[in-house]
Amino acid sequence: MTNWLLLRGLTRDQRHWGNFHDELAARLGVEVVTIDPPGFGTQNGRVSPRSISGITDDLRGRFDRGDDSWSLLGISLGGMLAMNWVHRYPEDFERCVVVNTGAPAVFRPHQMQFGLMSLIAGKRFRSLDAHEAAALKLTSNRPPEQLAELSTTWAQYQREAAPLDASVLAQVAAAATFRLPTRIPVPLLVLASKGDRLADHHMSERIAARFDAPLRLHPDAGHDLTLDDGPWVCDQITNWLAHAK
């Protein structure tokens, strides 16, 4: 059995996985670990690199693989990092799963979502609690009463380990300049949500087609698919592994 490393998305750190890593570990019966990207969480005193490759190399330098075999899952920006990592260092991971990710190469202007830009632009004019409430309203399709409690927790994360503005802008620049790899040399599974209001699910469809990878679509979850329906994600991975050659 292979263990799993999880990579979070734009401006988020490992605390934002909630209990998903425990769900996946229990379902697969393996070790599931998380890591903070440079500039966020335990790394918030540093400035993030401005490229996906630079962030990937920083993560790789801090990740202790030991003698175990590993697979990789990334959501959103974490999906970009995951594809870059397995393309450049295919010996590091046996398999890769990307969730609600994208890239400029598969973006179409008519599918532009303005929510992220307005969220980032308005951050300095809101309280932390209001900002996190706005972020969750954009990225999750959970009922409002659930998001209210969660936004309070996530605002506290910001108070405990606020990232530098330079790191937020660096991650945005990294995502905007990311180039899809020419190939993914390990088995790839693409997961996406039709209810994603941040990254249009058609980008995931194009990524799956480009790399001839299986695609699974959730009917109504939001961008933060592991938050909205972690058991569904676990089901897709379990089924994928069960049918692996």
mmCIF file of C-alpha atoms in Angstrom:
data_model
loop_
_atom_site.group_PDB
_atom_site.id
_atom_site.type_symbol
_atom_site.label_atom_id
_atom_site.label_comp_id
_atom_site.label_asym_id
_atom_site.label_seq_id
_atom_site.Cartn_x
_atom_site.Cartn_y
_atom_site.Cartn_z
ATOM 1 C CA MET A 1 0.000 0.000 0.000
ATOM 2 C CA THR A 2 1.127 3.518 -0.719
ATOM 3 C CA ASN A 3 0.895 6.448 1.692
ATOM 4 C CA TRP A 4 -0.498 9.810 0.600
ATOM 5 C CA LEU A 5 0.687 13.413 0.738
ATOM 6 C CA LEU A 6 -1.941 16.167 0.452
ATOM 7 C CA LEU A 7 -1.362 19.660 -1.000
ATOM 8 C CA ARG A 8 -3.809 22.485 -0.255
ATOM 9 C CA GLY A 9 -4.880 25.392 -2.482
ATOM 10 C CA LEU A 10 -4.399 29.140 -2.817
ATOM 11 C CA THR A 11 -3.510 30.926 0.471
ATOM 12 C CA ARG A 12 -4.429 27.858 2.538
ATOM 13 C CA ASP A 13 -2.363 25.647 4.835
ATOM 14 C CA GLN A 14 -2.640 22.141 6.215
ATOM 15 C CA ARG A 15 -5.131 23.129 8.928
ATOM 16 C CA HIS A 16 -7.720 23.814 6.212
ATOM 17 C CA TRP A 17 -7.958 20.095 5.383
ATOM 18 C CA GLY A 18 -10.150 19.697 8.455
ATOM 19 C CA ASN A 19 -10.638 15.982 9.045
ATOM 20 C CA PHE A 20 -10.315 14.926 5.408
ATOM 21 C CA HIS A 21 -6.835 13.434 5.834
ATOM 22 C CA ASP A 22 -8.182 11.290 8.691
ATOM 23 C CA GLU A 23 -11.117 10.187 6.492
ATOM 24 C CA LEU A 24 -8.782 9.164 3.680
ATOM 25 C CA ALA A 25 -6.359 7.399 6.026
ATOM 26 C CA ALA A 26 -9.191 5.398 7.607
ATOM 27 C CA ARG A 27 -10.659 4.474 4.227
ATOM 28 C CA LEU A 28 -7.375 3.345 2.670
ATOM 29 C CA GLY A 29 -5.685 2.029 5.798
ATOM 30 C CA VAL A 30 -2.507 3.985 5.093
ATOM 31 C CA GLU A 31 -0.653 7.030 6.407
ATOM 32 C CA VAL A 32 -1.901 10.364 5.064
ATOM 33 C CA VAL A 33 0.196 13.460 5.763
ATOM 34 C CA THR A 34 -0.093 17.161 5.020
ATOM 35 C CA ILE A 35 2.479 19.903 4.560
ATOM 36 C CA ASP A 36 2.397 23.694 4.622
ATOM 37 C CA PRO A 37 3.437 25.537 1.460
ATOM 38 C CA PRO A 38 6.146 28.193 1.781
ATOM 39 C CA GLY A 39 4.680 31.383 3.199
ATOM 40 C CA PHE A 40 1.649 29.804 4.884
ATOM 41 C CA GLY A 41 0.782 28.047 8.127
ATOM 42 C CA THR A 42 3.964 27.075 9.961
ATOM 43 C CA GLN A 43 5.931 28.713 7.124
ATOM 44 C CA ASN A 44 4.162 32.093 7.328
ATOM 45 C CA GLY A 45 7.321 34.035 8.176
ATOM 46 C CA ARG A 46 8.731 33.298 4.728
ATOM 47 C CA VAL A 47 7.815 34.729 1.335
ATOM 48 C CA SER A 48 6.465 32.223 -1.185
ATOM 49 C CA PRO A 49 8.253 31.676 -4.501
ATOM 50 C CA ARG A 50 6.446 33.221 -7.472
ATOM 51 C CA SER A 51 6.351 30.080 -9.619
ATOM 52 C CA ILE A 52 4.739 26.663 -9.307
ATOM 53 C CA SER A 53 8.124 25.032 -9.868
ATOM 54 C CA GLY A 54 9.674 27.119 -7.094
ATOM 55 C CA ILE A 55 6.921 26.203 -4.632
ATOM 56 C CA THR A 56 7.201 22.550 -5.650
ATOM 57 C CA ASP A 57 10.947 22.484 -5.042
ATOM 58 C CA ASP A 58 10.501 24.078 -1.629
ATOM 59 C CA LEU A 59 7.911 21.464 -0.650
ATOM 60 C CA ARG A 60 10.056 18.640 -2.000
ATOM 61 C CA GLY A 61 13.030 19.830 0.021
ATOM 62 C CA ARG A 62 11.004 19.675 3.250
ATOM 63 C CA PHE A 63 9.078 16.451 2.612
ATOM 64 C CA ASP A 64 10.622 13.387 4.254
ATOM 65 C CA ARG A 65 9.691 10.408 2.080
ATOM 66 C CA GLY A 66 11.742 7.927 4.074
ATOM 67 C CA ASP A 67 11.735 4.480 2.516
ATOM 68 C CA ASP A 68 7.970 4.358 1.991
ATOM 69 C CA SER A 69 6.063 4.576 -1.271
ATOM 70 C CA TRP A 70 3.818 7.606 -1.720
ATOM 71 C CA SER A 71 1.010 8.967 -3.836
ATOM 72 C CA LEU A 72 0.012 12.623 -4.149
ATOM 73 C CA LEU A 73 -3.284 14.539 -3.996
ATOM 74 C CA GLY A 74 -3.628 18.257 -4.646
ATOM 75 C CA ILE A 75 -6.672 20.528 -4.663
ATOM 76 C CA SER A 76 -6.914 23.775 -6.663
ATOM 77 C CA LEU A 77 -3.429 25.365 -6.643
ATOM 78 C CA GLY A 78 -2.308 22.171 -4.938
ATOM 79 C CA GLY A 79 -3.355 20.313 -8.103
ATOM 80 C CA MET A 80 -1.003 22.484 -10.155
ATOM 81 C CA LEU A 81 1.783 21.697 -7.702
ATOM 82 C CA ALA A 82 0.962 17.986 -7.855
ATOM 83 C CA MET A 83 1.108 17.861 -11.662
ATOM 84 C CA ASN A 84 4.368 19.814 -11.700
ATOM 85 C CA TRP A 85 5.879 17.561 -9.034
ATOM 86 C CA VAL A 86 5.090 14.216 -10.660
ATOM 87 C CA HIS A 87 6.132 15.510 -14.074
ATOM 88 C CA ARG A 88 9.545 16.693 -12.901
ATOM 89 C CA TYR A 89 10.203 14.039 -10.254
ATOM 90 C CA PRO A 90 8.209 10.948 -11.300
ATOM 91 C CA GLU A 91 10.209 8.719 -8.984
ATOM 92 C CA ASP A 92 8.721 10.453 -5.927
ATOM 93 C CA PHE A 93 5.126 9.238 -6.285
ATOM 94 C CA GLU A 94 3.266 6.206 -7.600
ATOM 95 C CA ARG A 95 -0.033 7.971 -8.355
ATOM 96 C CA CYS A 96 -1.554 11.431 -8.503
ATOM 97 C CA VAL A 97 -5.047 12.844 -7.882
ATOM 98 C CA VAL A 98 -5.978 16.445 -8.728
ATOM 99 C CA VAL A 99 -9.164 18.093 -7.490
ATOM 100 C CA ASN A 100 -10.851 21.180 -8.992
ATOM 101 C CA THR A 101 -7.620 22.414 -10.501
ATOM 102 C CA GLY A 102 -6.832 24.344 -13.659
ATOM 103 C CA ALA A 103 -4.203 26.108 -15.736
ATOM 104 C CA PRO A 104 -4.073 29.017 -18.181
ATOM 105 C CA ALA A 105 -3.835 26.515 -21.054
ATOM 106 C CA VAL A 106 -7.283 25.077 -20.301
ATOM 107 C CA PHE A 107 -8.926 28.350 -19.268
ATOM 108 C CA ARG A 108 -11.507 29.961 -21.533
ATOM 109 C CA PRO A 109 -12.352 33.692 -21.169
ATOM 110 C CA HIS A 110 -16.110 33.125 -21.313
ATOM 111 C CA GLN A 111 -15.769 30.956 -18.192
ATOM 112 C CA MET A 112 -14.147 33.746 -16.184
ATOM 113 C CA GLN A 113 -15.057 33.704 -12.516
ATOM 114 C CA PHE A 114 -14.566 37.107 -10.862
ATOM 115 C CA GLY A 115 -15.102 35.957 -7.305
ATOM 116 C CA LEU A 116 -11.447 35.274 -6.495
ATOM 117 C CA MET A 117 -10.228 38.641 -7.773
ATOM 118 C CA SER A 118 -12.849 40.545 -5.796
ATOM 119 C CA LEU A 119 -12.114 38.433 -2.713
ATOM 120 C CA ILE A 120 -8.391 39.205 -2.799
ATOM 121 C CA ALA A 121 -8.918 42.869 -3.678
ATOM 122 C CA GLY A 122 -11.381 43.353 -0.842
ATOM 123 C CA LYS A 123 -9.398 41.571 1.844
ATOM 124 C CA ARG A 124 -7.786 44.683 3.294
ATOM 125 C CA PHE A 125 -11.187 46.350 3.669
ATOM 126 C CA ARG A 126 -12.810 43.525 5.652
ATOM 127 C CA SER A 127 -12.333 42.089 9.103
ATOM 128 C CA LEU A 128 -10.774 38.627 9.250
ATOM 129 C CA ASP A 129 -14.120 37.107 10.153
ATOM 130 C CA ALA A 130 -15.873 38.826 7.240
ATOM 131 C CA HIS A 131 -13.107 37.838 4.826
ATOM 132 C CA GLU A 132 -13.210 34.169 5.777
ATOM 133 C CA ALA A 133 -17.014 34.181 5.594
ATOM 134 C CA ALA A 134 -16.779 35.610 2.056
ATOM 135 C CA ALA A 135 -14.111 33.060 1.087
ATOM 136 C CA LEU A 136 -16.192 30.125 2.287
ATOM 137 C CA LYS A 137 -19.327 31.454 0.608
ATOM 138 C CA LEU A 138 -17.376 31.421 -2.670
ATOM 139 C CA THR A 139 -15.630 28.062 -2.277
ATOM 140 C CA SER A 140 -18.141 25.886 -0.408
ATOM 141 C CA ASN A 141 -21.738 24.891 -1.064
ATOM 142 C CA ARG A 142 -22.399 23.793 2.498
ATOM 143 C CA PRO A 143 -25.458 25.237 4.298
ATOM 144 C CA PRO A 144 -24.900 28.781 5.625
ATOM 145 C CA GLU A 145 -25.216 27.736 9.266
ATOM 146 C CA GLN A 146 -22.291 25.310 8.849
ATOM 147 C CA LEU A 147 -20.152 27.898 7.091
ATOM 148 C CA ALA A 148 -20.728 30.485 9.827
ATOM 149 C CA GLU A 149 -19.083 28.285 12.441
ATOM 150 C CA LEU A 150 -16.286 27.257 10.111
ATOM 151 C CA SER A 151 -15.467 30.831 9.103
ATOM 152 C CA THR A 152 -14.863 31.685 12.756
ATOM 153 C CA THR A 153 -12.357 28.834 13.002
ATOM 154 C CA TRP A 154 -10.609 29.824 9.789
ATOM 155 C CA ALA A 155 -10.410 33.458 10.866
ATOM 156 C CA GLN A 156 -8.624 32.262 13.985
ATOM 157 C CA TYR A 157 -6.139 30.431 11.773
ATOM 158 C CA GLN A 158 -5.365 33.777 10.144
ATOM 159 C CA ARG A 159 -4.838 35.428 13.507
ATOM 160 C CA GLU A 160 -2.477 32.662 14.596
ATOM 161 C CA ALA A 161 -0.413 32.509 11.390
ATOM 162 C CA ALA A 162 -1.281 35.275 8.955
ATOM 163 C CA PRO A 163 0.632 35.036 5.654
ATOM 164 C CA LEU A 164 2.523 38.001 4.285
ATOM 165 C CA ASP A 165 0.759 39.922 1.523
ATOM 166 C CA ALA A 166 3.796 39.186 -0.649
ATOM 167 C CA SER A 167 3.160 35.452 -0.314
ATOM 168 C CA VAL A 168 -0.497 35.778 -1.317
ATOM 169 C CA LEU A 169 0.460 37.775 -4.414
ATOM 170 C CA ALA A 170 3.272 35.307 -5.189
ATOM 171 C CA GLN A 171 0.853 32.379 -5.185
ATOM 172 C CA VAL A 172 -1.534 34.271 -7.463
ATOM 173 C CA ALA A 173 1.354 34.979 -9.848
ATOM 174 C CA ALA A 174 2.432 31.329 -9.722
ATOM 175 C CA ALA A 175 -1.049 30.125 -10.657
ATOM 176 C CA ALA A 176 -1.388 32.690 -13.454
ATOM 177 C CA THR A 177 1.906 31.647 -15.057
ATOM 178 C CA PHE A 178 1.615 27.888 -14.565
ATOM 179 C CA ARG A 179 2.234 25.785 -17.644
ATOM 180 C CA LEU A 180 0.705 22.347 -17.859
ATOM 181 C CA PRO A 181 3.301 19.579 -18.167
ATOM 182 C CA THR A 182 3.717 17.882 -21.519
ATOM 183 C CA ARG A 183 2.948 14.561 -19.862
ATOM 184 C CA ILE A 184 2.063 13.033 -16.502
ATOM 185 C CA PRO A 185 4.227 9.912 -16.164
ATOM 186 C CA VAL A 186 2.224 8.316 -13.322
ATOM 187 C CA PRO A 187 -1.439 7.232 -13.204
ATOM 188 C CA LEU A 188 -3.640 10.315 -12.822
ATOM 189 C CA LEU A 189 -7.210 10.732 -11.540
ATOM 190 C CA VAL A 190 -9.060 14.020 -12.096
ATOM 191 C CA LEU A 191 -11.908 14.996 -9.750
ATOM 192 C CA ALA A 192 -14.085 18.084 -10.137
ATOM 193 C CA SER A 193 -17.379 19.636 -9.047
ATOM 194 C CA LYS A 194 -20.115 20.844 -11.335
ATOM 195 C CA GLY A 195 -21.096 23.257 -8.581
ATOM 196 C CA ASP A 196 -17.631 24.865 -8.469
ATOM 197 C CA ARG A 197 -18.072 28.663 -8.654
ATOM 198 C CA LEU A 198 -14.335 29.401 -8.581
ATOM 199 C CA ALA A 199 -12.695 27.059 -11.122
ATOM 200 C CA ASP A 200 -15.032 25.991 -13.911
ATOM 201 C CA HIS A 201 -15.198 22.180 -14.073
ATOM 202 C CA HIS A 202 -14.621 22.260 -17.838
ATOM 203 C CA MET A 203 -10.955 22.989 -17.082
ATOM 204 C CA SER A 204 -10.737 19.649 -15.303
ATOM 205 C CA GLU A 205 -12.426 17.994 -18.271
ATOM 206 C CA ARG A 206 -9.742 19.403 -20.575
ATOM 207 C CA ILE A 207 -6.948 18.327 -18.247
ATOM 208 C CA ALA A 208 -8.334 14.790 -18.103
ATOM 209 C CA ALA A 209 -8.616 14.681 -21.893
ATOM 210 C CA ARG A 210 -5.097 16.030 -22.388
ATOM 211 C CA PHE A 211 -3.536 13.356 -20.206
ATOM 212 C CA ASP A 212 -6.008 10.588 -21.069
ATOM 213 C CA ALA A 213 -6.949 10.338 -17.392
ATOM 214 C CA PRO A 214 -10.244 9.241 -15.830
ATOM 215 C CA LEU A 215 -12.537 12.084 -14.784
ATOM 216 C CA ARG A 216 -15.141 11.948 -12.018
ATOM 217 C CA LEU A 217 -17.609 14.819 -11.557
ATOM 218 C CA HIS A 218 -19.499 15.611 -8.369
ATOM 219 C CA PRO A 219 -22.987 16.915 -9.185
ATOM 220 C CA ASP A 220 -23.232 19.859 -6.798
ATOM 221 C CA ALA A 221 -20.295 20.322 -4.402
ATOM 222 C CA GLY A 222 -18.334 23.559 -4.393
ATOM 223 C CA HIS A 223 -14.700 24.304 -5.156
ATOM 224 C CA ASP A 224 -13.568 22.937 -1.801
ATOM 225 C CA LEU A 225 -14.704 19.442 -2.693
ATOM 226 C CA THR A 226 -12.900 17.686 0.158
ATOM 227 C CA LEU A 227 -14.695 19.998 2.588
ATOM 228 C CA ASP A 228 -18.135 19.674 0.992
ATOM 229 C CA ASP A 229 -18.069 15.913 0.394
ATOM 230 C CA GLY A 230 -14.915 14.228 1.643
ATOM 231 C CA PRO A 231 -16.518 10.748 1.647
ATOM 232 C CA TRP A 232 -17.280 11.097 -2.080
ATOM 233 C CA VAL A 233 -13.618 11.916 -2.783
ATOM 234 C CA CYS A 234 -12.564 8.892 -0.735
ATOM 235 C CA ASP A 235 -15.011 6.732 -2.697
ATOM 236 C CA GLN A 236 -13.582 7.861 -6.034
ATOM 237 C CA ILE A 237 -10.008 7.186 -4.968
ATOM 238 C CA THR A 238 -10.896 3.804 -3.477
ATOM 239 C CA ASN A 239 -12.727 2.733 -6.652
ATOM 240 C CA TRP A 240 -9.890 3.994 -8.832
ATOM 241 C CA LEU A 241 -7.312 2.027 -6.852
ATOM 242 C CA ALA A 242 -9.503 -1.094 -6.882
ATOM 243 C CA HIS A 243 -9.544 -1.073 -10.687
ATOM 244 C CA ALA A 244 -5.878 -0.175 -11.128
ATOM 245 C CA LYS A 245 -3.919 -2.420 -13.413
#
